[in-house]
Short mmCIF file of C-alpha atoms in Angstrom, two decimals:
data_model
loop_
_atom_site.label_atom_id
_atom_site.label_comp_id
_atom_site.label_asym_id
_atom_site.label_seq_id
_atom_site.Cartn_x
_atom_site.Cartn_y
_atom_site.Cartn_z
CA UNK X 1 14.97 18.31 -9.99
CA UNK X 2 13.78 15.15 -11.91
CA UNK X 3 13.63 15.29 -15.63
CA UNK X 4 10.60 16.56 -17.59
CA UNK X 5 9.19 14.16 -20.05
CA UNK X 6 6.28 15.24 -21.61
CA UNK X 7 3.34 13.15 -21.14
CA UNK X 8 3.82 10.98 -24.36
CA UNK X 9 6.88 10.62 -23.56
CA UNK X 10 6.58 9.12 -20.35
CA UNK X 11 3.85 6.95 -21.62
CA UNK X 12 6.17 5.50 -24.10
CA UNK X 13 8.39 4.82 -21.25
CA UNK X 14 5.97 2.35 -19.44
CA UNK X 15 3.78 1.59 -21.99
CA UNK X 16 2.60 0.01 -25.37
CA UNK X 17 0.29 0.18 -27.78
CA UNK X 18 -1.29 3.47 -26.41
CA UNK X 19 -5.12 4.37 -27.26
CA UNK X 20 -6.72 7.20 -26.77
CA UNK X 21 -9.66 7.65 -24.45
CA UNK X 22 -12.45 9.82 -26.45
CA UNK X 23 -13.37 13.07 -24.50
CA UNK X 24 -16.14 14.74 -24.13
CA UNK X 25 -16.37 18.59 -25.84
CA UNK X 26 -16.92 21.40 -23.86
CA UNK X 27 -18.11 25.00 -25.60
CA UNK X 28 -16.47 27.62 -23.21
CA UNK X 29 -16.77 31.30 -23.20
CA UNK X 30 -14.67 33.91 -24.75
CA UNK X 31 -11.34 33.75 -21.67
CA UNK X 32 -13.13 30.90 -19.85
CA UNK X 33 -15.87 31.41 -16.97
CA UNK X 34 -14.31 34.00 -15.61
CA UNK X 35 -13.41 36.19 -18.77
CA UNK X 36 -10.09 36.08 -17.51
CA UNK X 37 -8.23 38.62 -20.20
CA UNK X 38 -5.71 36.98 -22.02
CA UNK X 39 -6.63 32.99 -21.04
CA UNK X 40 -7.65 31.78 -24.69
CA UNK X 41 -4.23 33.32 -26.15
CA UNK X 42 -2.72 31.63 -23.37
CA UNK X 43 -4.23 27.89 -24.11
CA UNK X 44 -3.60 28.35 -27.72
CA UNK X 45 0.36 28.79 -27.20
CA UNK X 46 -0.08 25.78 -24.28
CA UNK X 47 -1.31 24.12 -27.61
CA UNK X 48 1.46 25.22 -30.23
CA UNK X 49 4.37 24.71 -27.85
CA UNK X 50 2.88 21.33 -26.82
CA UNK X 51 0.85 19.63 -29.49
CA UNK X 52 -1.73 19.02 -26.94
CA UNK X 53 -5.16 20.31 -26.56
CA UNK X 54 -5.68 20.08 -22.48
CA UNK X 55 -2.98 19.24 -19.70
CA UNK X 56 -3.60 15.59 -19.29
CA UNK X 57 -3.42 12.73 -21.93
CA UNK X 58 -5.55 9.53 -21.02
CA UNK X 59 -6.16 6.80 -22.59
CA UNK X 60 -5.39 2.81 -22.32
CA UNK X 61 -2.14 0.49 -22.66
CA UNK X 62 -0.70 -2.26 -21.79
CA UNK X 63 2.39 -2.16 -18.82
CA UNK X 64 4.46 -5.29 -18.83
CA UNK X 65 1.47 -6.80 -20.07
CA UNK X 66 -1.06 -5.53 -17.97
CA UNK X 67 -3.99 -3.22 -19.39
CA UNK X 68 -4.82 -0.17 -17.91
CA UNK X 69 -5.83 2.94 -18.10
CA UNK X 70 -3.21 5.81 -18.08
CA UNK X 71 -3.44 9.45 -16.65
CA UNK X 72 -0.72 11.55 -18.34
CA UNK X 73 -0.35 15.05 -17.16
CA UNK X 74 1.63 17.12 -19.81
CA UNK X 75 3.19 20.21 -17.61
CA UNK X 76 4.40 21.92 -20.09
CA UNK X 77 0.42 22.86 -20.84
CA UNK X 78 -0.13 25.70 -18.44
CA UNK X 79 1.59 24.48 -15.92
CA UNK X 80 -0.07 20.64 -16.17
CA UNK X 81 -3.20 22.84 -14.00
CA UNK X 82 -6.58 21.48 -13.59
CA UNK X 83 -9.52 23.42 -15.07
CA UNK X 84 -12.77 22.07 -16.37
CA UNK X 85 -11.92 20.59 -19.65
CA UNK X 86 -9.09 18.47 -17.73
CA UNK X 87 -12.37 17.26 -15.38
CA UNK X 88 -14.18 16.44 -18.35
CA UNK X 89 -10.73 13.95 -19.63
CA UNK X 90 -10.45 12.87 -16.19
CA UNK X 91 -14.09 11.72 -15.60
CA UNK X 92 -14.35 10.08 -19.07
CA UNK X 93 -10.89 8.30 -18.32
CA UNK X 94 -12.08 6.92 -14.67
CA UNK X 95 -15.74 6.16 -16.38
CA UNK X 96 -14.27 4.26 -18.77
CA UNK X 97 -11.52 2.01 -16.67
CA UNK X 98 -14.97 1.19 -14.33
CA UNK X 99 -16.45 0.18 -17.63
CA UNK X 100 -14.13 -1.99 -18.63
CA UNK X 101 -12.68 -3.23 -15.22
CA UNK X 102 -8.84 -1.68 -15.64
CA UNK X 103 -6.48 -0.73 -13.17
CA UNK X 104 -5.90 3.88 -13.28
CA UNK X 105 -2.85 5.18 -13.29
CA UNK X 106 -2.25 8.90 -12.75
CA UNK X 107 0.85 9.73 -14.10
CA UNK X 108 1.06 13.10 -12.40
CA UNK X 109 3.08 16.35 -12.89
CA UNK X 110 1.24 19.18 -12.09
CA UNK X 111 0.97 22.80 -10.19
CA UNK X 112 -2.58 22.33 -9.49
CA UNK X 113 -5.91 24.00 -10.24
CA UNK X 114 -5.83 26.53 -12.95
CA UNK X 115 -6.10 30.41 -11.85
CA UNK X 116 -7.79 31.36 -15.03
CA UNK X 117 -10.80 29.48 -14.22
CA UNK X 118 -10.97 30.30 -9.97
CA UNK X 119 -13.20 28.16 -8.13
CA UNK X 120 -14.71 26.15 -10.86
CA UNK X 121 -11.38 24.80 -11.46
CA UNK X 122 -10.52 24.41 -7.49
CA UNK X 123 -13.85 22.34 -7.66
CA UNK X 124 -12.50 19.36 -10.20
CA UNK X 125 -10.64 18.07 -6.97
CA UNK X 126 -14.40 17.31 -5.69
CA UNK X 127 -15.18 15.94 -9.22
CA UNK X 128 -12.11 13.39 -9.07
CA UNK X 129 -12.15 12.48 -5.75
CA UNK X 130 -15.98 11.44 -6.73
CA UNK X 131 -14.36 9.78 -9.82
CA UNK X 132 -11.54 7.71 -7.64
CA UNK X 133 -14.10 6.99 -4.80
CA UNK X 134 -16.52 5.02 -7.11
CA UNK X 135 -13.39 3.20 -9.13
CA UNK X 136 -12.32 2.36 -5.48
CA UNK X 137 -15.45 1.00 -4.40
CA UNK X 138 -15.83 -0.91 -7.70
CA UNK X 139 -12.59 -3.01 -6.43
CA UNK X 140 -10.00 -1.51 -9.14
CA UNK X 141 -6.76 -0.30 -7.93
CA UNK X 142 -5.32 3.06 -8.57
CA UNK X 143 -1.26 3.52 -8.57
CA UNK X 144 0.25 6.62 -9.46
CA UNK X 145 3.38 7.59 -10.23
CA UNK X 146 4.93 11.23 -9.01
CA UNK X 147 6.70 13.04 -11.65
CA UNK X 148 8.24 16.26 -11.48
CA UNK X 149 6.32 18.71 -9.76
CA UNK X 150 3.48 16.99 -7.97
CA UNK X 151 1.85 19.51 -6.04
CA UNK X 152 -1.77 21.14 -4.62
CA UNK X 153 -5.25 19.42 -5.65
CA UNK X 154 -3.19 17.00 -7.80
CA UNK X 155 -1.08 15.71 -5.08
CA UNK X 156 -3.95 15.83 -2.89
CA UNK X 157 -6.44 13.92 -5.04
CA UNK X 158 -4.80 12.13 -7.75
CA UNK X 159 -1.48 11.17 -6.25
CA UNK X 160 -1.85 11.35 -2.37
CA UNK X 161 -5.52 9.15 -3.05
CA UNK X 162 -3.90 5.92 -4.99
CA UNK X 163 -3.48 3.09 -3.82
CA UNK X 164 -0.17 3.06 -4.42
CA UNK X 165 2.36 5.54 -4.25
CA UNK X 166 5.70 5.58 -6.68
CA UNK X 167 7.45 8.35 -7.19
CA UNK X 168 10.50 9.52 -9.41
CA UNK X 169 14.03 10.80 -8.02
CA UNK X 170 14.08 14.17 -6.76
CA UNK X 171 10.70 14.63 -7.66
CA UNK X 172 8.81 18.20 -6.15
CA UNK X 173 6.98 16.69 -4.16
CA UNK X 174 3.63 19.29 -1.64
CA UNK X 175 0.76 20.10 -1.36
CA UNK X 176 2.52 23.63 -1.27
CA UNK X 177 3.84 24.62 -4.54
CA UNK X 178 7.51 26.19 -4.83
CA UNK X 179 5.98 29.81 -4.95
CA UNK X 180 3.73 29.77 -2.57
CA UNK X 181 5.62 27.88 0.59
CA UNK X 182 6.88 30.32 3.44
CA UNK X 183 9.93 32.19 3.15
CA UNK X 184 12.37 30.29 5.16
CA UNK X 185 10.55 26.39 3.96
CA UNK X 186 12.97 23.55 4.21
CA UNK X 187 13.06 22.30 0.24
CA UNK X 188 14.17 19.37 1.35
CA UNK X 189 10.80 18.61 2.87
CA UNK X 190 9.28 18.74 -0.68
CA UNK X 191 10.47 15.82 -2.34
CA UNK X 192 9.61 12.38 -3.60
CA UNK X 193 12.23 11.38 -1.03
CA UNK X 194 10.54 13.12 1.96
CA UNK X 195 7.27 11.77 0.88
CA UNK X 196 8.38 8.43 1.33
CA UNK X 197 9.60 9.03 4.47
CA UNK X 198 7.01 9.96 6.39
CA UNK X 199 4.93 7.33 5.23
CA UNK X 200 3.03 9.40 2.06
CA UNK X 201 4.23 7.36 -0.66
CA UNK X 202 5.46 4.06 -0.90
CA UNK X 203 8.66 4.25 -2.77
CA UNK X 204 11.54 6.05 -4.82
CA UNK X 205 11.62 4.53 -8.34
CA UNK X 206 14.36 5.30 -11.01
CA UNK X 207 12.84 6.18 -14.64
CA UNK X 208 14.73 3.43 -16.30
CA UNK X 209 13.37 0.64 -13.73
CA UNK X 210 9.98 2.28 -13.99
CA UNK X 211 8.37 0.27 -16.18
CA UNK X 212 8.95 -3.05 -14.76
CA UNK X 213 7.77 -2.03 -10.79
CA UNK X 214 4.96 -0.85 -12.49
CA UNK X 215 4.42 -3.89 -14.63
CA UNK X 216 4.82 -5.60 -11.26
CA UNK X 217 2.08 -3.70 -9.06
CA UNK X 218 -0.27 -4.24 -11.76
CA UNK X 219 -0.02 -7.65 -12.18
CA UNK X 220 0.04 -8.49 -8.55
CA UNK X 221 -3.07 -5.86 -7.95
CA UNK X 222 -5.21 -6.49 -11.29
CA UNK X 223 -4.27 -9.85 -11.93
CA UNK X 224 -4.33 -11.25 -8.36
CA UNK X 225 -5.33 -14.96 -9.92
CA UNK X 226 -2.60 -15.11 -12.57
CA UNK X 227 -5.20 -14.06 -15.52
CA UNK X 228 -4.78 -12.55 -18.56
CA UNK X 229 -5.48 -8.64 -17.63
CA UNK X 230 -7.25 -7.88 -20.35
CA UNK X 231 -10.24 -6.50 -18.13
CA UNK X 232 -12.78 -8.82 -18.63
CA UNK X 233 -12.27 -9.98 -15.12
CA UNK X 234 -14.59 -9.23 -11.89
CA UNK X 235 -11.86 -8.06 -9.62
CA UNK X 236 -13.58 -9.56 -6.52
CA UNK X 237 -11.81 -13.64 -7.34
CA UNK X 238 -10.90 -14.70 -3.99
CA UNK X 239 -7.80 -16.77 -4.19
CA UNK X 240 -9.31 -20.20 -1.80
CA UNK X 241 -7.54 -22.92 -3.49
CA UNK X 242 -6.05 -24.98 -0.95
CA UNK X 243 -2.57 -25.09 0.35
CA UNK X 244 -0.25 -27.23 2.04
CA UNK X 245 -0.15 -26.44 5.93
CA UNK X 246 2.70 -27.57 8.46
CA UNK X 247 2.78 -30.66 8.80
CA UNK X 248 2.32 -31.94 13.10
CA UNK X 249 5.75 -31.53 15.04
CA UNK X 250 6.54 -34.46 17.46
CA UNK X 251 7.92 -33.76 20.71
CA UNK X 252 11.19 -33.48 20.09
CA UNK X 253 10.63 -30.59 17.86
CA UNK X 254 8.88 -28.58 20.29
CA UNK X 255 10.04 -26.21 23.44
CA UNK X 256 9.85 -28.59 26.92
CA UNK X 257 9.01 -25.67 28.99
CA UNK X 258 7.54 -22.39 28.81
CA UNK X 259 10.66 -21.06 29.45
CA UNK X 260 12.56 -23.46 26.68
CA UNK X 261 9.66 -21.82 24.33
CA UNK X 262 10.76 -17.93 25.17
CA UNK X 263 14.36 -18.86 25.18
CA UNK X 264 13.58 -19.81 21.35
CA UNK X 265 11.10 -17.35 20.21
CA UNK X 266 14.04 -14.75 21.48
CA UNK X 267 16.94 -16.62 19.85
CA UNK X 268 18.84 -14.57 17.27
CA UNK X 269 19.55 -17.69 15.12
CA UNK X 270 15.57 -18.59 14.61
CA UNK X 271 14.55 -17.73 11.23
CA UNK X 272 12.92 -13.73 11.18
CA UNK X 273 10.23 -12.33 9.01
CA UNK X 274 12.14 -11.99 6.28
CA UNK X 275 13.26 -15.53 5.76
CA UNK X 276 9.75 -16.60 5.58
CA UNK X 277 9.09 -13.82 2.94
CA UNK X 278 11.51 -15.12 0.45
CA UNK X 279 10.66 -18.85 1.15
CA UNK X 280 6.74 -18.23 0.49
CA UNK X 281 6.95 -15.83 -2.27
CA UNK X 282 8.77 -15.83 -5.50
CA UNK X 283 8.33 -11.89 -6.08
CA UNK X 284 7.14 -8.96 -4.01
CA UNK X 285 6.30 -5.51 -3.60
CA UNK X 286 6.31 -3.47 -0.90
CA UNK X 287 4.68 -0.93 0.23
CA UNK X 288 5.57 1.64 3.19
CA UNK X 289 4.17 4.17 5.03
CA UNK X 290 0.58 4.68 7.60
CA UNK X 291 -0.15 8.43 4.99
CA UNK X 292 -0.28 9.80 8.70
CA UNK X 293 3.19 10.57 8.16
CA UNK X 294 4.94 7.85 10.00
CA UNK X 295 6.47 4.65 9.11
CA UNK X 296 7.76 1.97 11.12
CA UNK X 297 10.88 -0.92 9.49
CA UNK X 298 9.70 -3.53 11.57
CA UNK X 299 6.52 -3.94 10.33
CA UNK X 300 7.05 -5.30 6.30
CA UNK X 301 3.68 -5.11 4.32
CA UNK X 302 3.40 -5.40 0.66
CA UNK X 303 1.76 -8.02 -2.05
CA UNK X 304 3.85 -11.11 -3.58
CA UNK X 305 3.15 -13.55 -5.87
CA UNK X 306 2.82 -17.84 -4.16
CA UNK X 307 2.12 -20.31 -6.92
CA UNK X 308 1.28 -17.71 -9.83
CA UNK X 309 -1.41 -16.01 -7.26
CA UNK X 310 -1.01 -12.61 -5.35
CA UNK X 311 -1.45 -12.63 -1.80
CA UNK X 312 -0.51 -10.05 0.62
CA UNK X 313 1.42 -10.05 3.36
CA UNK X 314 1.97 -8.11 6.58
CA UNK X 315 4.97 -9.37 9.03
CA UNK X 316 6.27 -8.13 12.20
CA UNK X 317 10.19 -8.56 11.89
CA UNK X 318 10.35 -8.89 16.05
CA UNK X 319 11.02 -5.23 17.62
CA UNK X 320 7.74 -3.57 19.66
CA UNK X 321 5.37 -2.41 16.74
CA UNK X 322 5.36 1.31 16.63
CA UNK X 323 1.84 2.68 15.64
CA UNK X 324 2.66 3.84 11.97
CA UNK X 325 3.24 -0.11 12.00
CA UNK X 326 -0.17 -1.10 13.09
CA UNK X 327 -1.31 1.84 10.84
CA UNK X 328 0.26 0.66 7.79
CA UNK X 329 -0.60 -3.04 8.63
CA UNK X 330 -4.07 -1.71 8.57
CA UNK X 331 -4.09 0.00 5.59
CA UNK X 332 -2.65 -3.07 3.44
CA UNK X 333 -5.44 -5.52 5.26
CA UNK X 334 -7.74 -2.97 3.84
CA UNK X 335 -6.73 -2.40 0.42
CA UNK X 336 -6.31 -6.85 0.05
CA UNK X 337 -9.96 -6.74 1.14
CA UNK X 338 -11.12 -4.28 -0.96
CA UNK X 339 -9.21 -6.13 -4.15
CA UNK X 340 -10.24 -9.62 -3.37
CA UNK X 341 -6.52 -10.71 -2.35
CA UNK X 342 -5.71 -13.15 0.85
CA UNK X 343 -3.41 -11.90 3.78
CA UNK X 344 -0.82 -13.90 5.07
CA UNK X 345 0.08 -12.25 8.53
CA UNK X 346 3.40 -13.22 10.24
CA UNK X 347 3.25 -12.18 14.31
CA UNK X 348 6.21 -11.69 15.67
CA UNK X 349 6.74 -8.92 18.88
CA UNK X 350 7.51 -8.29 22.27
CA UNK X 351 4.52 -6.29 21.95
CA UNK X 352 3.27 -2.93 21.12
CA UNK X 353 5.71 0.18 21.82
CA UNK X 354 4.67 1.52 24.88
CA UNK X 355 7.16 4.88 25.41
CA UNK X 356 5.73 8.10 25.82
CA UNK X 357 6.27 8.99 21.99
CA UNK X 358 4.15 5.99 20.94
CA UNK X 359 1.09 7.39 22.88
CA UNK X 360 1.20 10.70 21.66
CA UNK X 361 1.01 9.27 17.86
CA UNK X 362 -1.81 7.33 19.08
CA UNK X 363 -0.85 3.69 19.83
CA UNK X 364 -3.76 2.85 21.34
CA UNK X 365 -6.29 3.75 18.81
CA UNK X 366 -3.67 1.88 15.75
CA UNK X 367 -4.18 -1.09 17.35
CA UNK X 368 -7.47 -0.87 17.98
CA UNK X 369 -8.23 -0.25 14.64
CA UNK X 370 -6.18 -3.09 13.42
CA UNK X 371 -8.42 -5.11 15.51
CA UNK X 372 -11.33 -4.26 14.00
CA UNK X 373 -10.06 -4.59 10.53
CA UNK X 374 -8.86 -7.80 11.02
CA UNK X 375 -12.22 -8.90 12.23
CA UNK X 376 -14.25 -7.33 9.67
CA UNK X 377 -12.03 -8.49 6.87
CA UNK X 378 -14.27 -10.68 4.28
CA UNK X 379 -10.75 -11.47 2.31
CA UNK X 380 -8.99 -15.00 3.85
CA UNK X 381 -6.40 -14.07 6.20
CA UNK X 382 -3.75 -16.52 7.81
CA UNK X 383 -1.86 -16.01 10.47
CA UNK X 384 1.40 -17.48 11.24
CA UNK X 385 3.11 -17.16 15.00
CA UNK X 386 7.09 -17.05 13.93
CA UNK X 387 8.52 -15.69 17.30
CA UNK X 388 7.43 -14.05 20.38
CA UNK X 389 3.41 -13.02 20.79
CA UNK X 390 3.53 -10.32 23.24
CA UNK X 391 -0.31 -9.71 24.58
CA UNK X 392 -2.35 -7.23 22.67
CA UNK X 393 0.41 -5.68 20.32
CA UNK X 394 0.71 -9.18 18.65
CA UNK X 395 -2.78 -10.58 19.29
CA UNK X 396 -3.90 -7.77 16.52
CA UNK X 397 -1.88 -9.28 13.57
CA UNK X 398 -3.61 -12.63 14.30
CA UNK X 399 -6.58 -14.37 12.34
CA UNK X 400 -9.08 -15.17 14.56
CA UNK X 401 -9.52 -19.02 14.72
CA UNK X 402 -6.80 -19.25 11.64
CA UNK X 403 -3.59 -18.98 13.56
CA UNK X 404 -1.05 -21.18 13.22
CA UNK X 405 2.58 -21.61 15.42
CA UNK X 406 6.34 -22.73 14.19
CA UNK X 407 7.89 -24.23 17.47
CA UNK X 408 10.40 -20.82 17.89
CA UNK X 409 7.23 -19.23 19.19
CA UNK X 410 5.08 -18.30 22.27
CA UNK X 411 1.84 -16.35 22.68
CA UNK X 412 1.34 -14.95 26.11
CA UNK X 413 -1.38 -12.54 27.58
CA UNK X 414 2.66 -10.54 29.21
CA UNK X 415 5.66 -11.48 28.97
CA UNK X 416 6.62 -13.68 31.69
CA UNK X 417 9.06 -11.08 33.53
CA UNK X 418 6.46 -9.01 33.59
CA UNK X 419 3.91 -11.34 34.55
CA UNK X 420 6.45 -12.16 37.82
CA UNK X 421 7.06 -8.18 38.64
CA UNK X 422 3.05 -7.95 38.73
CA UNK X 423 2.36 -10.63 40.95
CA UNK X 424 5.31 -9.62 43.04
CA UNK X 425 7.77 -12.38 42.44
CA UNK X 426 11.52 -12.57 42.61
CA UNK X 427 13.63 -13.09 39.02
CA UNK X 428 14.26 -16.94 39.90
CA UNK X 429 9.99 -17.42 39.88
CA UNK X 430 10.09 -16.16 36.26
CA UNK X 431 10.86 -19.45 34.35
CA UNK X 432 7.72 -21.18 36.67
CA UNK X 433 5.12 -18.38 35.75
CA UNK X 434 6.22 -19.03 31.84
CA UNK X 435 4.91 -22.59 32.79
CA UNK X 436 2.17 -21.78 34.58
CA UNK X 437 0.82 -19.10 31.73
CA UNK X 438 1.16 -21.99 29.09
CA UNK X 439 2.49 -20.32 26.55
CA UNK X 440 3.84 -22.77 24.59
CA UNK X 441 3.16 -23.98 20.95
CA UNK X 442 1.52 -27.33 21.78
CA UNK X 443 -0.29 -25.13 24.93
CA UNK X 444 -2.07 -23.11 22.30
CA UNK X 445 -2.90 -25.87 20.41
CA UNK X 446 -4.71 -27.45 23.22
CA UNK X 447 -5.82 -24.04 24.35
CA UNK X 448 -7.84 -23.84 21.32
CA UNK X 449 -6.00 -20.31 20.76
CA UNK X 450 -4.33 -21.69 17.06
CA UNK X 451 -4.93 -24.23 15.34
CA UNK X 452 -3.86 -27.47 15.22
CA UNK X 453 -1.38 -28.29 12.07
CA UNK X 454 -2.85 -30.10 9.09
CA UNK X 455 -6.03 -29.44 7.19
CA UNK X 456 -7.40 -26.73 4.54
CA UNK X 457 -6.69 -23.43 4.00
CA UNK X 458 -6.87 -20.63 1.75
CA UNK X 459 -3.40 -19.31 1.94
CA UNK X 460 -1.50 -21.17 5.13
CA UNK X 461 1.96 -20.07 6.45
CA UNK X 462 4.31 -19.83 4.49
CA UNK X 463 7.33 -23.24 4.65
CA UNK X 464 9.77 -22.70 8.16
CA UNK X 465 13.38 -21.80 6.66
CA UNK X 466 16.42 -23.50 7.70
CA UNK X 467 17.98 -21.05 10.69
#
């Protein structure tokens, strides 16, 4: 079990200079709307043993310089249970971060919706998932943090509904609470750590280096231009200054066949995903998981800082992209649209994974839907082609018409085995179909399939590493 700050305390742990968010009153009945026997006695020694009037705190602070508005859920009030008056703090909170452009941050530890009050307490979930659907669509981000217990409506609303997902060490973790989980439950399944992976949250964070991931997301997420955070910006500043692109390869640079150009792309001495990551950005985040409850390591998405600006990134690291990849990919396309933030997309893949588990978690329709996102995107993406481009698997991590190719890559419709074992050709034909499906760099290039080196753009690939 993690530790149990109260909800001042925690915000003293991320936060300064903490102010208040004024609530709204509410004049309830004698033992609330259901004249539940007992319930007003019960608040008023939540109060006393607390020193807090509801179970949530809210109000606005800075994080590592950042402004925002925080969500503190004090458990020790009832449980840290949702019933109308915590709708009424919630609301008011959410109102006020649209109001003044800030960044929410639920810092959650609760049971769920308050008993005493029955349905009109189950029905704040509706209340703030109408709250965090408008702050969404008014291009703030939401990142909570899981404290110990996170579970029912809050899980499912506050937590499981940001953004992005950190949660504390050994956190409880459900949508089922500890009482109310079958008889022979695994625990284990209910924790921060489970969460994360299956693909429900995007990372284990220790309370003492809370404050500075935090500080972190919310500068790469609120301040995606570098500015000052102090919410007087729009949220929707597309980051199109120009950057410098690779500079045109001469021959000797690039593969002499279409074999010469797999032979590279498959090398285990080219430089990976990775090595572009920390050459292109001087600090990152990541985050991890499709919330379908898969993830997949060889797909790295997250947001990083290039030049003082955020920009996110989504990079194949070279094995067959499961579909919690493409799923995840997805998701982090969508959220850098939704925030105003450019995507820098690295392709590398033999292609999508094609065994029988990858159909039955849907591969098909992830990449499909990566395909569409992609297209719709109004956020710049770039795409650069670091290793092998097998067919549709890597074709959906690719910018239309903004693609660009290192020379350890090739882009091919198959790969050229399979190419030769379609058309019925023995293994010494395979190196001739790699030439004859003109895969390579400069064959692209004059293909018209990426784009030529040199020129503007937004955010272009990142610099090639030494190998």
């Amino acid at each position: 079990m993690a530790e149990r700050l109260t909800a001042r305390e925690v915000v003293a742990l991320l936060a300064d200079d903490f102010r208040e968010i004024p609530y709204p009153e509410r004049q309830s009945k004698p033992d609330g709307p259901l004249a539940w026997q007992g319930y007003d006695a019960s608040r008023a020694r939540a109060a006393e043993r607390t020193g807090e009037g509801e179970s949530v705190v809210c109000g606005t602070a800075r994080v590592e310089g950042t402004r925002a508005v925080l969500i503190a859920f004090e458990f020790g009030f009832l449980g840290g249970s949702l019933g109308e008056r915590t709708g009424d703090r919630l609301e008011a909170a959410y109102s006020y971060a649209r109001e003044h452009r800030l960044p929410v941050v639920p810092l959650v530890a609760t049971g769920g919706s308050r008993m005493q009050e029955g349905m009109l307490a189950l029905s704040q979930l509706q209340r703030v998932a109408r709250q965090s659907a408008l702050t969404r669509a008014a291009g703030l981000p939401q990142i909570a943090v899981l404290r110990d217990p996170t579970t029912g409506g809050g899980w499912a609303t506050l937590g499981a509904g940001a953004d992005v997902v950190l949660a504390l060490p050994g956190a409880q973790v459900g949508f089922a609470g500890s009482r109310v989980r079958p008889a022979d439950a695994d625990p284990t399944a209910y924790t921060a750590e489970a969460q994360v992976a299956a693909g429900a949250a995007d990372a284990v964070v220790r309370p003492r280096e809370l404050r500075e991931t935090l500080g972190l997301w919310l500068r790469l997420l609120a301040r995606p231009s570098g500015g000052t955070g102090d919410g007087t910006a729009d949220g929707r500043t597309l980051d199109t200054a120009p950057a410098p692109v690779p500079a045109p390869l001469g021959p000797a640079d690039l593969p002499a066949t279409g074999w010469d150009a797999v032979r590279r792309a498959r090398s285990p001495e080219r430089p990976r995903a990775q090595a572009y990551l920390d050459a292109y950005f001087t600090h990152r985040a990541a985050v991890s998981g499709d919330r379908c409850g898969g993830t997949d390591p060889g797909m790295l998405c997250g947001f990083g800082e290039h030049g003082g600006r955020t920009a996110a990134y989504a990079a194949q690291t070279g094995t067959a992209t499961r579909p919690a990849g493409y799923r995840t990919a997805t998701r982090l396309i969508r959220l850098a649209d939704r925030l105003g933030i450019p995507v820098l997309t690295l392709v590398d893949t033999p292609g999508a994974a094609n065994d029988a588990e990858a159909e039955r978690q849907g591969v098909g329709a992830a990449v499909a839907d990566l395909f569409t996102t992609v297209a719709s995107a109004r956020t710049p993406i770039t795409s650069l082609l670091i290793g092998e481009g097998g067919s549709g698997g890597a074709l959906a991590l690719a910018a239309p018409g903004n693609t660009y190719a290192t020379p350890d890559s090739y882009f091919s419709v198959i790969a050229p085995e399979l190419a030769a074992a379609i058309l019925k050709r023995p293994s010494e034909e395979v190196e001739a179909t790699a030439d004859q499906l003109r895969i390579r760099p400069q064959d692209l290039v004059e293909l018209g399939v990426i784009a030529p080196p040199g020129g503007r753009n937004p955010h272009s690939a990142a610099p090639r590493p030494a190998p």
